Coordinates of N, CA, C and O in Angstrom, one line a residue:
X282 N 55.9 -48.5 -10.2 CA 54.6 -48.9 -10.5 C 54.4 -48.8 -12.0 O 54.7 -47.8 -12.6
X283 N 53.9 -49.9 -12.6 CA 53.7 -49.9 -14.1 C 52.4 -49.1 -14.5 O 51.6 -48.8 -13.7
X284 N 52.3 -48.9 -15.8 CA 51.2 -48.1 -16.3 C 49.8 -48.7 -16.1 O 48.9 -48.0 -15.8
X285 N 49.7 -50.0 -16.2 CA 48.4 -50.7 -16.0 C 47.9 -50.5 -14.5 O 46.7 -50.3 -14.3
X286 N 48.8 -50.6 -13.6 CA 48.4 -50.3 -12.2 C 48.0 -48.9 -12.0 O 47.0 -48.6 -11.2
X287 N 48.7 -48.0 -12.6 CA 48.3 -46.5 -12.5 C 46.9 -46.3 -13.0 O 46.1 -45.6 -12.4
X288 N 46.7 -46.9 -14.2 CA 45.4 -46.7 -14.8 C 44.2 -47.3 -14.0 O 43.2 -46.8 -13.8
X289 N 44.5 -48.5 -13.4 CA 43.5 -49.2 -12.5 C 43.2 -48.3 -11.3 O 42.1 -48.1 -10.9
X290 N 44.3 -47.8 -10.7 CA 44.2 -46.9 -9.5 C 43.4 -45.6 -9.9 O 42.5 -45.2 -9.1
X291 N 43.7 -45.0 -11.0 CA 43.0 -43.8 -11.4 C 41.5 -44.1 -11.7 O 40.6 -43.3 -11.4
X292 N 41.2 -45.3 -12.3 CA 39.9 -45.7 -12.5 C 39.1 -45.9 -11.3 O 37.9 -45.5 -11.2
X293 N 39.7 -46.5 -10.2 CA 39.0 -46.7 -8.9 C 38.7 -45.3 -8.3 O 37.6 -45.1 -7.8
X294 N 39.7 -44.4 -8.3 CA 39.5 -43.1 -7.7 C 38.3 -42.3 -8.5 O 37.5 -41.7 -7.8
X295 N 38.3 -42.4 -9.8 CA 37.3 -41.8 -10.6 C 35.9 -42.4 -10.2 O 34.9 -41.7 -10.1
X296 N 35.9 -43.7 -10.1 CA 34.6 -44.4 -9.8 C 34.1 -44.0 -8.4 O 32.9 -43.7 -8.2
X297 N 35.0 -43.9 -7.5 CA 34.6 -43.5 -6.1 C 34.1 -42.1 -6.1 O 33.2 -41.7 -5.4
X298 N 34.8 -41.2 -6.9 CA 34.4 -39.8 -7.0 C 33.0 -39.7 -7.5 O 32.1 -38.9 -7.0
X299 N 32.7 -40.4 -8.7 CA 31.4 -40.4 -9.3 C 30.3 -40.9 -8.3 O 29.2 -40.3 -8.2
X300 N 30.6 -42.0 -7.6 CA 29.6 -42.5 -6.7 C 29.3 -41.5 -5.5 O 28.2 -41.3 -5.1
X301 N 30.4 -40.8 -5.1 CA 30.2 -39.8 -4.0 C 29.3 -38.7 -4.5 O 28.4 -38.2 -3.8
X302 N 29.6 -38.2 -5.7 CA 28.8 -37.1 -6.2 C 27.4 -37.5 -6.5 O 26.5 -36.7 -6.2
X303 N 27.2 -38.7 -7.0 CA 25.8 -39.2 -7.2 C 25.1 -39.3 -5.9 O 23.9 -38.9 -5.8
X304 N 25.7 -39.8 -4.9 CA 25.1 -39.9 -3.5 C 24.7 -38.5 -3.0 O 23.7 -38.3 -2.4
X305 N 25.6 -37.5 -3.2 CA 25.3 -36.1 -2.8 C 24.1 -35.6 -3.5 O 23.2 -34.9 -2.9
X306 N 24.1 -35.8 -4.8 CA 22.9 -35.3 -5.6 C 21.6 -35.9 -5.2 O 20.6 -35.2 -4.9
X307 N 21.7 -37.2 -5.0 CA 20.4 -37.9 -4.6 C 20.0 -37.5 -3.2 O 18.8 -37.3 -2.9
X308 N 21.0 -37.3 -2.3 CA 20.7 -36.9 -0.9 C 20.1 -35.5 -0.9 O 19.1 -35.2 -0.2
X309 N 20.6 -34.6 -1.8 CA 20.0 -33.2 -1.8 C 18.7 -33.2 -2.4 O 17.9 -32.3 -2.2
X310 N 18.3 -34.3 -3.2 CA 17.0 -34.3 -3.8 C 15.9 -34.9 -3.0 O 14.8 -34.9 -3.4
X311 N 16.3 -35.3 -1.8 CA 15.3 -36.0 -0.9 C 14.5 -34.9 -0.2 O 15.1 -33.9 0.3
X312 N 13.2 -35.1 0.0 CA 12.5 -34.1 0.9 C 13.0 -34.1 2.3 O 13.3 -35.1 2.9
X313 N 13.2 -32.9 2.8 CA 13.6 -32.7 4.2 C 12.5 -32.2 5.1 O 11.7 -31.3 4.7
X314 N 12.3 -32.9 6.2 CA 11.1 -32.5 7.1 C 11.3 -31.1 7.6 O 12.4 -30.6 7.7
X315 N 10.2 -30.4 7.9 CA 10.2 -29.1 8.5 C 10.4 -29.2 10.0 O 9.8 -30.1 10.6
X316 N 11.2 -28.4 10.6 CA 11.3 -28.3 12.0 C 10.1 -27.6 12.6 O 10.0 -26.4 12.6
X317 N 9.1 -28.4 13.1 CA 7.9 -27.8 13.5 C 8.0 -26.9 14.7 O 7.1 -26.0 14.9
X318 N 9.0 -27.1 15.5 CA 9.2 -26.3 16.7 C 9.7 -24.9 16.3 O 9.6 -23.9 17.1
X319 N 10.2 -24.7 15.1 CA 10.7 -23.4 14.7 C 10.0 -22.9 13.4 O 10.6 -22.0 12.7
X320 N 8.8 -23.4 13.1 CA 8.1 -23.0 11.9 C 6.7 -22.6 12.3 O 6.1 -23.2 13.2
X321 N 6.2 -21.5 11.6 CA 4.8 -21.0 12.0 C 4.1 -20.4 10.8 O 4.8 -20.1 9.8
X322 N 2.8 -20.3 10.9 CA 2.0 -19.6 9.9 C 1.3 -18.5 10.6 O 0.8 -18.6 11.7
X323 N 1.3 -17.3 9.9 CA 0.6 -16.1 10.4 C -0.5 -15.7 9.4 O -0.1 -15.6 8.2
X324 N -1.7 -15.5 9.9 CA -2.8 -15.0 9.0 C -3.1 -13.5 9.4 O -3.2 -13.2 10.5
X325 N -3.1 -12.7 8.4 CA -3.5 -11.3 8.6 C -4.8 -11.0 7.9 O -5.0 -11.1 6.7
X326 N -5.8 -10.5 8.8 CA -7.1 -10.2 8.3 C -7.3 -8.7 8.6 O -7.1 -8.2 9.7
X327 N -7.9 -8.0 7.6 CA -8.0 -6.5 7.8 C -9.5 -6.1 7.8 O -10.3 -6.7 7.2
X328 N -9.7 -5.0 8.5 CA -11.0 -4.4 8.6 C -11.4 -3.5 7.5 O -10.5 -2.9 6.8
X329 N -12.7 -3.3 7.3 CA -13.1 -2.3 6.3 C -14.5 -1.8 6.7 O -15.1 -2.3 7.7
X330 N -15.1 -0.9 5.9 CA -16.5 -0.4 6.2 C -16.4 1.0 6.8 O -15.4 1.5 7.2
X331 N -17.6 1.6 6.8 CA -17.7 3.1 7.2 C -17.3 3.3 8.6 O -16.9 4.4 9.0
X332 N -17.5 2.3 9.5 CA -17.2 2.4 10.9 C -15.9 1.5 11.2 O -15.8 1.1 12.4
X333 N -15.1 1.3 10.2 CA -13.9 0.4 10.5 C -13.0 0.9 11.5 O -12.2 0.2 12.1
X334 N -13.0 2.2 11.9 CA -12.2 2.8 12.9 C -12.5 2.1 14.3 O -11.7 2.1 15.2
X335 N -13.7 1.6 14.4 CA -14.1 0.9 15.6 C -13.9 -0.6 15.6 O -14.2 -1.3 16.6
X336 N -13.4 -1.1 14.5 CA -13.1 -2.5 14.4 C -11.6 -2.8 14.6 O -10.8 -1.9 15.0
X337 N -11.2 -4.0 14.3 CA -9.8 -4.4 14.5 C -9.2 -5.2 13.3 O -10.0 -6.0 12.7
X338 N -8.0 -4.9 13.0 CA -7.3 -5.8 12.1 C -6.9 -7.0 13.0 O -6.7 -6.9 14.2
X339 N -6.8 -8.2 12.4 CA -6.5 -9.4 13.2 C -5.2 -10.0 12.8 O -4.9 -10.1 11.6
X340 N -4.4 -10.4 13.8 CA -3.2 -11.2 13.5 C -3.4 -12.6 14.2 O -3.6 -12.7 15.4
X341 N -3.3 -13.6 13.4 CA -3.6 -15.0 13.9 C -2.4 -15.9 13.5 O -1.9 -15.8 12.4
X342 N -2.0 -16.7 14.5 CA -0.9 -17.6 14.2 C -1.1 -19.0 14.6 O -2.0 -19.3 15.4
X343 N -0.3 -19.9 14.1 CA -0.4 -21.3 14.4 C 0.9 -22.0 14.0 O 1.6 -21.6 13.0
X344 N 1.4 -23.0 14.8 CA 2.6 -23.7 14.4 C 2.3 -24.6 13.1 O 1.2 -25.0 12.9
X345 N 3.3 -24.8 12.3 CA 3.2 -25.8 11.2 C 3.2 -27.2 11.8 O 4.1 -27.6 12.5
X346 N 2.1 -27.9 11.6 CA 2.0 -29.2 12.3 C 3.0 -30.3 11.7 O 3.6 -31.1 12.4
X347 N 3.1 -30.3 10.3 CA 4.0 -31.2 9.7 C 4.2 -30.7 8.2 O 3.4 -29.8 7.7
X348 N 5.3 -31.2 7.6 CA 5.5 -30.8 6.2 C 6.9 -31.1 5.8 O 7.7 -31.7 6.6
X349 N 7.3 -30.9 4.5 CA 8.6 -31.2 4.0 C 8.9 -30.2 2.9 O 8.0 -29.7 2.2
X350 N 10.2 -30.0 2.7 CA 10.7 -29.2 1.6 C 11.7 -30.0 0.8 O 12.6 -30.7 1.4
X351 N 11.6 -30.0 -0.5 CA 12.5 -30.7 -1.4 C 13.1 -29.5 -2.3 O 12.5 -29.2 -3.3
X352 N 14.2 -29.0 -1.9 CA 14.8 -27.8 -2.6 C 15.2 -28.1 -4.0 O 15.0 -27.3 -4.9
X353 N 15.8 -29.3 -4.2 CA 16.2 -29.7 -5.6 C 15.0 -29.8 -6.5 O 15.1 -29.4 -7.7
X354 N 13.9 -30.4 -6.1 CA 12.8 -30.6 -6.9 C 11.8 -29.4 -6.8 O 10.8 -29.3 -7.5
X355 N 12.2 -28.4 -6.0 CA 11.3 -27.2 -5.8 C 9.9 -27.5 -5.4 O 8.9 -27.1 -6.0
X356 N 9.8 -28.4 -4.4 CA 8.5 -28.8 -3.9 C 8.4 -28.5 -2.4 O 9.4 -28.6 -1.7
X357 N 7.2 -28.2 -2.0 CA 7.0 -28.0 -0.5 C 5.5 -28.5 -0.2 O 4.6 -28.4 -1.0
X358 N 5.4 -29.0 1.0 CA 4.1 -29.5 1.5 C 4.0 -29.0 3.0 O 4.9 -29.2 3.8
X359 N 2.9 -28.4 3.3 CA 2.7 -27.9 4.7 C 1.3 -28.3 5.2 O 0.3 -28.3 4.4
X360 N 1.2 -28.6 6.5 CA -0.1 -28.9 7.1 C -0.2 -28.2 8.5 O 0.8 -28.3 9.2
X361 N -1.3 -27.6 8.7 CA -1.6 -26.9 10.0 C -2.9 -27.4 10.6 O -3.9 -27.5 9.9
X362 N -2.8 -27.7 11.9 CA -4.0 -28.0 12.6 C -4.9 -26.8 12.8 O -4.5 -25.8 13.5
X363 N -6.1 -26.7 12.2 CA -6.9 -25.5 12.2 C -7.2 -25.1 13.6 O -7.3 -23.9 13.9
X364 N -7.5 -26.0 14.5 CA -7.8 -25.7 15.9 C -6.7 -25.1 16.6 O -6.9 -24.5 17.7
X365 N -5.4 -25.1 16.1 CA -4.3 -24.5 16.8 C -4.1 -23.1 16.5 O -3.3 -22.4 17.0
X366 N -5.0 -22.5 15.6 CA -4.9 -21.1 15.3 C -5.2 -20.3 16.5 O -6.2 -20.6 17.2
X367 N -4.4 -19.2 16.8 CA -4.6 -18.4 17.9 C -4.6 -16.9 17.5 O -3.7 -16.5 16.8
X368 N -5.6 -16.2 18.0 CA -5.7 -14.7 17.8 C -4.7 -14.1 18.6 O -4.6 -14.2 19.8
X369 N -3.8 -13.2 18.0 CA -2.7 -12.5 18.7 C -2.9 -11.0 18.8 O -2.0 -10.3 19.1
X370 N -4.1 -10.5 18.4 CA -4.3 -9.1 18.3 C -3.8 -8.4 19.6 O -4.3 -8.7 20.7
X371 N -2.8 -7.5 19.5 CA -2.2 -6.9 20.7 C -3.0 -5.8 21.3 O -2.8 -5.5 22.4
X372 N -3.9 -5.2 20.5 CA -4.5 -4.0 21.0 C -6.0 -4.2 21.4 O -6.8 -3.3 21.3
X373 N -6.3 -5.4 21.8 CA -7.7 -5.7 22.3 C -7.6 -6.3 23.7 O -6.6 -6.8 24.1
X374 N -8.7 -6.2 24.4 CA -8.8 -6.8 25.7 C -8.8 -8.3 25.6 O -9.1 -8.9 24.5
X375 N -8.5 -9.0 26.7 CA -8.5 -10.5 26.7 C -9.9 -11.0 26.4 O -10.0 -12.0 25.7
X376 N -10.9 -10.3 26.9 CA -12.3 -10.8 26.6 C -12.6 -10.7 25.1 O -13.1 -11.6 24.5
X377 N -12.2 -9.6 24.5 CA -12.5 -9.4 23.0 C -11.6 -10.4 22.2 O -12.1 -11.0 21.2
X378 N -10.4 -10.7 22.6 CA -9.6 -11.6 21.9 C -10.2 -13.0 22.0 O -10.2 -13.7 21.0
X379 N -10.7 -13.4 23.2 CA -11.3 -14.7 23.3 C -12.6 -14.8 22.5 O -12.9 -15.9 21.9
X380 N -13.4 -13.7 22.4 CA -14.6 -13.7 21.6 C -14.2 -13.9 20.1 O -14.9 -14.6 19.4
X381 N -13.2 -13.2 19.7 CA -12.8 -13.3 18.3 C -12.3 -14.7 18.0 O -12.6 -15.3 17.0
X382 N -11.6 -15.3 18.9 CA -11.0 -16.6 18.8 C -12.2 -17.6 18.7 O -12.2 -18.5 17.8
X383 N -13.1 -17.5 19.5 CA -14.3 -18.4 19.5 C -15.1 -18.3 18.2 O -15.4 -19.3 17.6
X384 N -15.3 -17.1 17.8 CA -16.0 -16.9 16.5 C -15.3 -17.4 15.3 O -15.8 -18.1 14.4
X385 N -13.9 -17.2 15.3 CA -13.1 -17.7 14.2 C -13.1 -19.2 14.1 O -13.2 -19.7 13.0
X386 N -13.0 -19.9 15.2 CA -12.9 -21.4 15.1 C -14.3 -22.0 15.0 O -14.4 -23.2 14.6
X387 N -15.4 -21.2 15.2 CA -16.7 -21.8 15.2 C -17.3 -22.0 13.8 O -16.7 -21.8 12.8
X388 N -18.5 -22.5 13.8 CA -19.2 -23.0 12.6 C -19.4 -21.8 11.6 O -19.6 -22.1 10.4
X389 N -19.5 -20.6 12.1 CA -19.8 -19.5 11.1 C -18.6 -19.1 10.3 O -18.7 -18.4 9.3
X390 N -17.3 -19.5 10.8 CA -16.1 -19.1 10.0 C -15.4 -20.3 9.6 O -15.6 -20.9 8.6
X391 N -14.4 -20.8 10.4 CA -13.5 -21.9 10.0 C -14.2 -23.3 10.2 O -13.8 -24.2 9.5
X392 N -15.0 -23.4 11.2 CA -15.7 -24.6 11.5 C -14.7 -25.8 11.7 O -14.7 -26.8 11.0
X393 N -13.8 -25.6 12.7 CA -12.6 -26.5 12.8 C -13.0 -27.9 13.3 O -12.3 -28.8 13.2
X394 N -14.2 -28.0 13.9 CA -14.7 -29.4 14.2 C -14.9 -30.2 13.0 O -14.7 -31.4 13.0
X395 N -15.3 -29.6 11.9 CA -15.6 -30.3 10.6 C -14.4 -30.3 9.7 O -14.1 -31.3 9.1
X396 N -13.7 -29.1 9.6 CA -12.6 -29.0 8.7 C -11.3 -28.8 9.6 O -10.9 -27.7 10.0
X397 N -10.7 -29.9 9.9 CA -9.6 -29.9 10.9 C -8.2 -29.5 10.4 O -7.4 -29.2 11.3
X398 N -8.0 -29.4 9.1 CA -6.6 -29.1 8.7 C -6.6 -28.1 7.6 O -7.5 -28.0 6.7
X399 N -5.6 -27.3 7.6 CA -5.2 -26.3 6.5 C -4.0 -26.9 5.9 O -3.0 -27.3 6.5
X400 N -4.0 -27.0 4.5 CA -2.8 -27.6 3.9 C -2.4 -26.9 2.6 O -3.2 -26.2 2.0
X401 N -1.1 -27.0 2.3 CA -0.6 -26.4 1.0 C 0.3 -27.5 0.4 O 1.1 -28.0 1.0
X402 N 0.1 -27.7 -0.9 CA 0.9 -28.6 -1.7 C 1.3 -27.9 -3.0 O 0.5 -27.5 -3.8
X403 N 2.6 -27.7 -3.1 CA 3.1 -27.0 -4.3 C 2.9 -27.8 -5.6 O 2.9 -29.0 -5.6
X404 N 2.7 -27.1 -6.7 CA 2.6 -27.8 -8.0 C 3.7 -27.3 -9.0 O 3.9 -27.9 -10.0
X405 N 4.4 -26.2 -8.6 CA 5.5 -25.7 -9.5 C 6.2 -24.5 -8.8 O 5.7 -23.9 -7.8
X406 N 7.3 -24.1 -9.4 CA 8.1 -23.0 -8.8 C 8.9 -22.4 -9.9 O 9.6 -23.1 -10.7
X407 N 8.9 -21.1 -10.0 CA 9.8 -20.4 -11.0 C 10.7 -19.4 -10.2 O 10.3 -18.8 -9.3
X408 N 12.0 -19.4 -10.7 CA 13.0 -18.5 -10.0 C 12.6 -17.1 -10.2 O 12.1 -16.6 -11.2
X409 N 12.7 -16.3 -9.1 CA 12.3 -14.9 -9.1 C 13.5 -14.0 -8.6 O 13.3 -13.0 -8.0
X410 N 14.7 -14.5 -8.8 CA 15.9 -13.8 -8.3 C 16.7 -14.7 -7.4 O 16.3 -15.9 -7.1
X411 N 17.9 -14.3 -7.0 CA 18.7 -15.1 -6.1 C 18.0 -15.5 -4.8 O 17.5 -14.6 -4.1
X412 N 17.8 -16.8 -4.5 CA 17.2 -17.2 -3.3 C 15.7 -16.9 -3.2 O 15.1 -16.8 -2.1
X413 N 15.0 -16.7 -4.4 CA 13.6 -16.3 -4.4 C 12.9 -17.1 -5.5 O 13.4 -17.4 -6.5
X414 N 11.6 -17.4 -5.2 CA 10.8 -18.1 -6.1 C 9.3 -17.7 -6.1 O 8.9 -17.1 -5.1
X415 N 8.7 -17.9 -7.2 CA 7.2 -17.7 -7.3 C 6.7 -19.1 -7.3 O 6.9 -19.9 -8.2
X416 N 6.1 -19.6 -6.2 CA 5.6 -20.9 -6.0 C 4.1 -21.0 -6.2 O 3.3 -20.2 -5.7
X417 N 3.7 -21.9 -7.0 CA 2.2 -22.1 -7.2 C 1.9 -23.5 -6.6 O 2.7 -24.4 -6.4
X418 N 0.6 -23.6 -6.2 CA 0.2 -24.8 -5.6 C -1.3 -24.8 -5.2 O -2.0 -23.8 -5.6
X419 N -1.7 -25.8 -4.4 CA -3.1 -25.9 -4.0 C -3.2 -25.7 -2.5 O -2.5 -26.3 -1.7
X420 N -4.1 -24.7 -2.1 CA -4.3 -24.4 -0.7 C -5.7 -25.1 -0.4 O -6.7 -24.9 -1.0
X421 N -5.7 -25.8 0.7 CA -6.9 -26.5 1.2 C -7.3 -25.8 2.5 O -6.5 -25.7 3.5
X422 N -8.5 -25.2 2.5 CA -9.0 -24.4 3.7 C -10.5 -24.5 3.7 O -11.2 -24.4 2.7
X423 N -11.0 -24.8 4.9 CA -12.5 -24.9 5.1 C -13.1 -25.9 4.2 O -14.2 -25.8 3.6
X424 N -12.3 -27.0 3.9 CA -12.8 -28.1 3.1 C -12.8 -27.9 1.6 O -13.2 -28.7 0.8
X425 N -12.3 -26.7 1.2 CA -12.2 -26.4 -0.2 C -10.7 -26.3 -0.6 O -9.9 -25.8 0.1
X426 N -10.4 -26.7 -1.9 CA -9.0 -26.6 -2.4 C -9.0 -25.7 -3.6 O -9.8 -25.9 -4.5
X427 N -8.1 -24.7 -3.6 CA -8.1 -23.8 -4.7 C -6.6 -23.5 -5.0 O -5.7 -23.5 -4.1
X428 N -6.3 -23.2 -6.3 CA -4.9 -22.8 -6.7 C -4.6 -21.4 -6.1 O -5.4 -20.5 -6.1
X429 N -3.4 -21.3 -5.6 CA -2.8 -20.0 -5.2 C -1.4 -19.9 -5.6 O -0.8 -20.9 -6.0
X430 N -0.8 -18.7 -5.5 CA 0.6 -18.5 -5.7 C 1.2 -17.8 -4.5 O 0.5 -17.1 -3.7
X431 N 2.5 -18.0 -4.3 CA 3.2 -17.6 -3.1 C 4.6 -17.1 -3.5 O 5.3 -17.7 -4.3
X432 N 4.9 -15.9 -2.9 CA 6.3 -15.4 -3.1 C 7.1 -16.0 -1.9 O 6.8 -15.9 -0.8
X433 N 8.3 -16.7 -2.3 CA 9.1 -17.3 -1.3 C 10.5 -16.9 -1.4 O 11.1 -16.7 -2.5
X434 N 11.1 -16.7 -0.2 CA 12.6 -16.3 -0.1 C 13.2 -17.3 0.8 O 12.6 -17.7 1.8
X435 N 14.5 -17.7 0.5 CA 15.3 -18.6 1.4 C 16.5 -18.0 1.8 O 17.2 -17.2 1.1
X436 N 16.9 -18.2 3.1 CA 18.1 -17.8 3.7 C 18.6 -18.7 4.8 O 17.8 -18.9 5.7
X437 N 19.7 -19.4 4.6 CA 20.3 -20.3 5.6 C 19.3 -21.4 6.0 O 19.2 -21.7 7.1
X438 N 18.6 -22.0 5.0 CA 17.7 -23.1 5.3 C 16.4 -22.6 5.9 O 15.6 -23.5 6.3
X439 N 16.1 -21.3 5.9 CA 14.9 -20.8 6.4 C 14.1 -20.2 5.2 O 14.7 -19.4 4.5
X440 N 12.8 -20.6 5.1 CA 12.0 -20.1 4.0 C 10.9 -19.2 4.5 O 10.2 -19.6 5.4
X441 N 10.7 -18.1 3.9 CA 9.6 -17.1 4.2 C 8.7 -17.0 3.0 O 9.2 -16.7 1.9
X442 N 7.4 -17.2 3.2 CA 6.5 -17.1 2.0 C 5.3 -16.3 2.4 O 4.9 -16.2 3.5
X443 N 4.8 -15.6 1.3 CA 3.6 -14.8 1.5 C 2.6 -15.2 0.4 O 2.9 -15.2 -0.8
X444 N 1.3 -15.4 0.8 CA 0.2 -15.8 -0.1 C -1.0 -14.9 0.2 O -1.4 -14.7 1.3
X445 N -1.6 -14.4 -0.9 CA -2.8 -13.6 -0.7 C -4.0 -14.2 -1.5 O -3.8 -14.7 -2.6
X446 N -5.1 -14.2 -0.9 CA -6.3 -14.8 -1.6 C -7.6 -14.3 -0.9 O -7.5 -13.6 0.1
X447 N -8.7 -14.6 -1.5 CA -10.0 -14.2 -1.0 C -10.6 -15.4 -0.2 O -10.7 -16.5 -0.7
X448 N -11.1 -15.1 1.0 CA -11.6 -16.2 1.8 C -13.0 -16.7 1.3 O -13.3 -17.8 1.5
X449 N -13.7 -15.8 0.5 CA -14.9 -16.2 -0.1 C -14.7 -17.3 -1.1 O -15.6 -18.1 -1.4
X450 N -13.5 -17.4 -1.7 CA -13.2 -18.5 -2.6 C -13.2 -19.8 -2.0 O -13.3 -20.9 -2.6
X451 N -13.1 -19.8 -0.6 CA -13.1 -21.1 0.2 C -14.4 -21.3 0.9 O -14.4 -22.0 1.9
X452 N -15.4 -20.6 0.5 CA -16.7 -20.8 1.1 C -16.9 -20.1 2.5 O -17.8 -20.5 3.3
X453 N -16.0 -19.1 2.8 CA -16.1 -18.4 4.1 C -16.6 -17.0 3.9 O -16.1 -16.3 3.0
X454 N -17.7 -16.7 4.6 CA -18.3 -15.3 4.4 C -17.5 -14.4 5.4 O -17.4 -14.7 6.6
X455 N -17.1 -13.2 4.8 CA -16.4 -12.3 5.7 C -17.4 -11.8 6.8 O -18.5 -11.5 6.6
X456 N -16.8 -11.8 8.1 CA -17.6 -11.5 9.2 C -18.0 -10.0 9.2 O -17.2 -9.1 8.8
X457 N -19.3 -9.7 9.6 CA -19.8 -8.4 9.6 C -20.3 -8.0 11.0 O -20.8 -8.9 11.8
X458 N -20.3 -6.7 11.3 CA -20.8 -6.2 12.6 C -21.5 -4.9 12.3 O -21.2 -4.3 11.3
X459 N -22.4 -4.5 13.2 CA -23.0 -3.2 13.1 C -23.7 -3.0 11.8 O -23.6 -2.0 11.1
X460 N -24.4 -4.1 11.4 CA -25.2 -4.1 10.1 C -24.3 -4.0 8.9 O -24.8 -3.5 7.8
X461 N -23.1 -4.4 9.0 CA -22.1 -4.3 7.9 C -21.3 -3.1 7.8 O -20.4 -2.9 7.0
X462 N -21.5 -2.2 8.8 CA -20.7 -0.9 8.9 C -19.3 -1.2 9.3 O -18.3 -0.5 9.0
X463 N -19.1 -2.4 9.9 CA -17.7 -2.9 10.2 C -17.7 -4.3 9.8 O -18.5 -5.1 10.1
X464 N -16.7 -4.7 9.0 CA -16.5 -6.0 8.5 C -15.1 -6.3 8.2 O -14.3 -5.4 8.1
X465 N -14.8 -7.6 8.0 CA -13.4 -7.9 7.6 C -13.4 -8.0 6.1 O -14.4 -8.3 5.4
X466 N -12.2 -7.7 5.6 CA -12.0 -7.7 4.1 C -12.0 -9.1 3.6 O -11.6 -10.0 4.3
X467 N -12.5 -9.3 2.4 CA -12.4 -10.6 1.8 C -11.0 -11.1 1.5 O -10.7 -12.2 1.6
X468 N -10.1 -10.1 1.2 CA -8.7 -10.4 0.9 C -7.9 -10.6 2.2 O -8.0 -9.7 3.1
X469 N -7.2 -11.7 2.4 CA -6.4 -12.0 3.5 C -5.0 -12.4 3.1 O -4.8 -12.7 1.9
X470 N -4.1 -12.3 4.0 CA -2.7 -12.7 3.7 C -2.2 -13.8 4.7 O -2.5 -13.7 5.9
X471 N -1.6 -14.8 4.1 CA -1.0 -15.8 5.0 C 0.5 -15.7 4.8 O 1.0 -15.7 3.7
X472 N 1.2 -15.7 5.9 CA 2.7 -15.7 5.9 C 3.2 -17.0 6.5 O 2.8 -17.4 7.6
X473 N 4.1 -17.7 5.8 CA 4.8 -18.9 6.3 C 6.2 -18.6 6.7 O 6.9 -17.9 5.9
X474 N 6.7 -19.0 7.8 CA 8.1 -18.9 8.2 C 8.5 -20.3 8.6 O 8.1 -20.9 9.6
X475 N 9.3 -20.9 7.7 CA 9.6 -22.3 7.8 C 11.1 -22.6 8.0 O 12.0 -22.0 7.2
X476 N 11.5 -23.4 9.0 CA 12.8 -23.8 9.2 C 12.9 -25.3 8.8 O 12.2 -26.1 9.3
X477 N 13.8 -25.6 7.9 CA 14.0 -27.0 7.5 C 14.8 -27.7 8.6 O 15.8 -27.1 9.1
X478 N 14.5 -28.9 9.0 CA 15.2 -29.7 10.0 C 16.6 -29.9 9.6 O 16.9 -30.2 8.4
X479 N 17.5 -29.7 10.5 CA 19.0 -29.9 10.2 C 19.4 -31.3 10.6 O 18.9 -32.0 11.4

């Protein structure tokens, strides 16, 4: 084989290698949908007040309705059907759990008939260690959109995030009982557990 044929062959191999790598980079940069069957949001609401021993901390969950993750661009988008939120409090009666559920979805709190979706759209992300980021973005809740930050960790294509904020920033008044002697705290925590579709 002469030198010109060797050079042409090497050039073709190099071109194919470059195209393959470019395709891999572009493919990795595409948003990947969230596996909604394996992803969920949990809201933690805590009690306070002088008679808080008679109240309950609340654990509320809902599936992620839709969303996508673009790891290369460090972007995430999440949407939750507000009416799908379910009170999971383990230490209350079925009746109390149903009462809490009705109150939470009703017009005095989330008003899900009017504000049907909870959403998060990232605006930036900074590395916070191996497989960890501080993600900033806009949270939409109760018809209000506010900036929030979230601590996120990734392992094997699964992302876990925690976000803390005040519900009053979203126009929601903390629920009170017994003349305010028992009430929920203004500060709540949302936890996201997200599986990217394979």
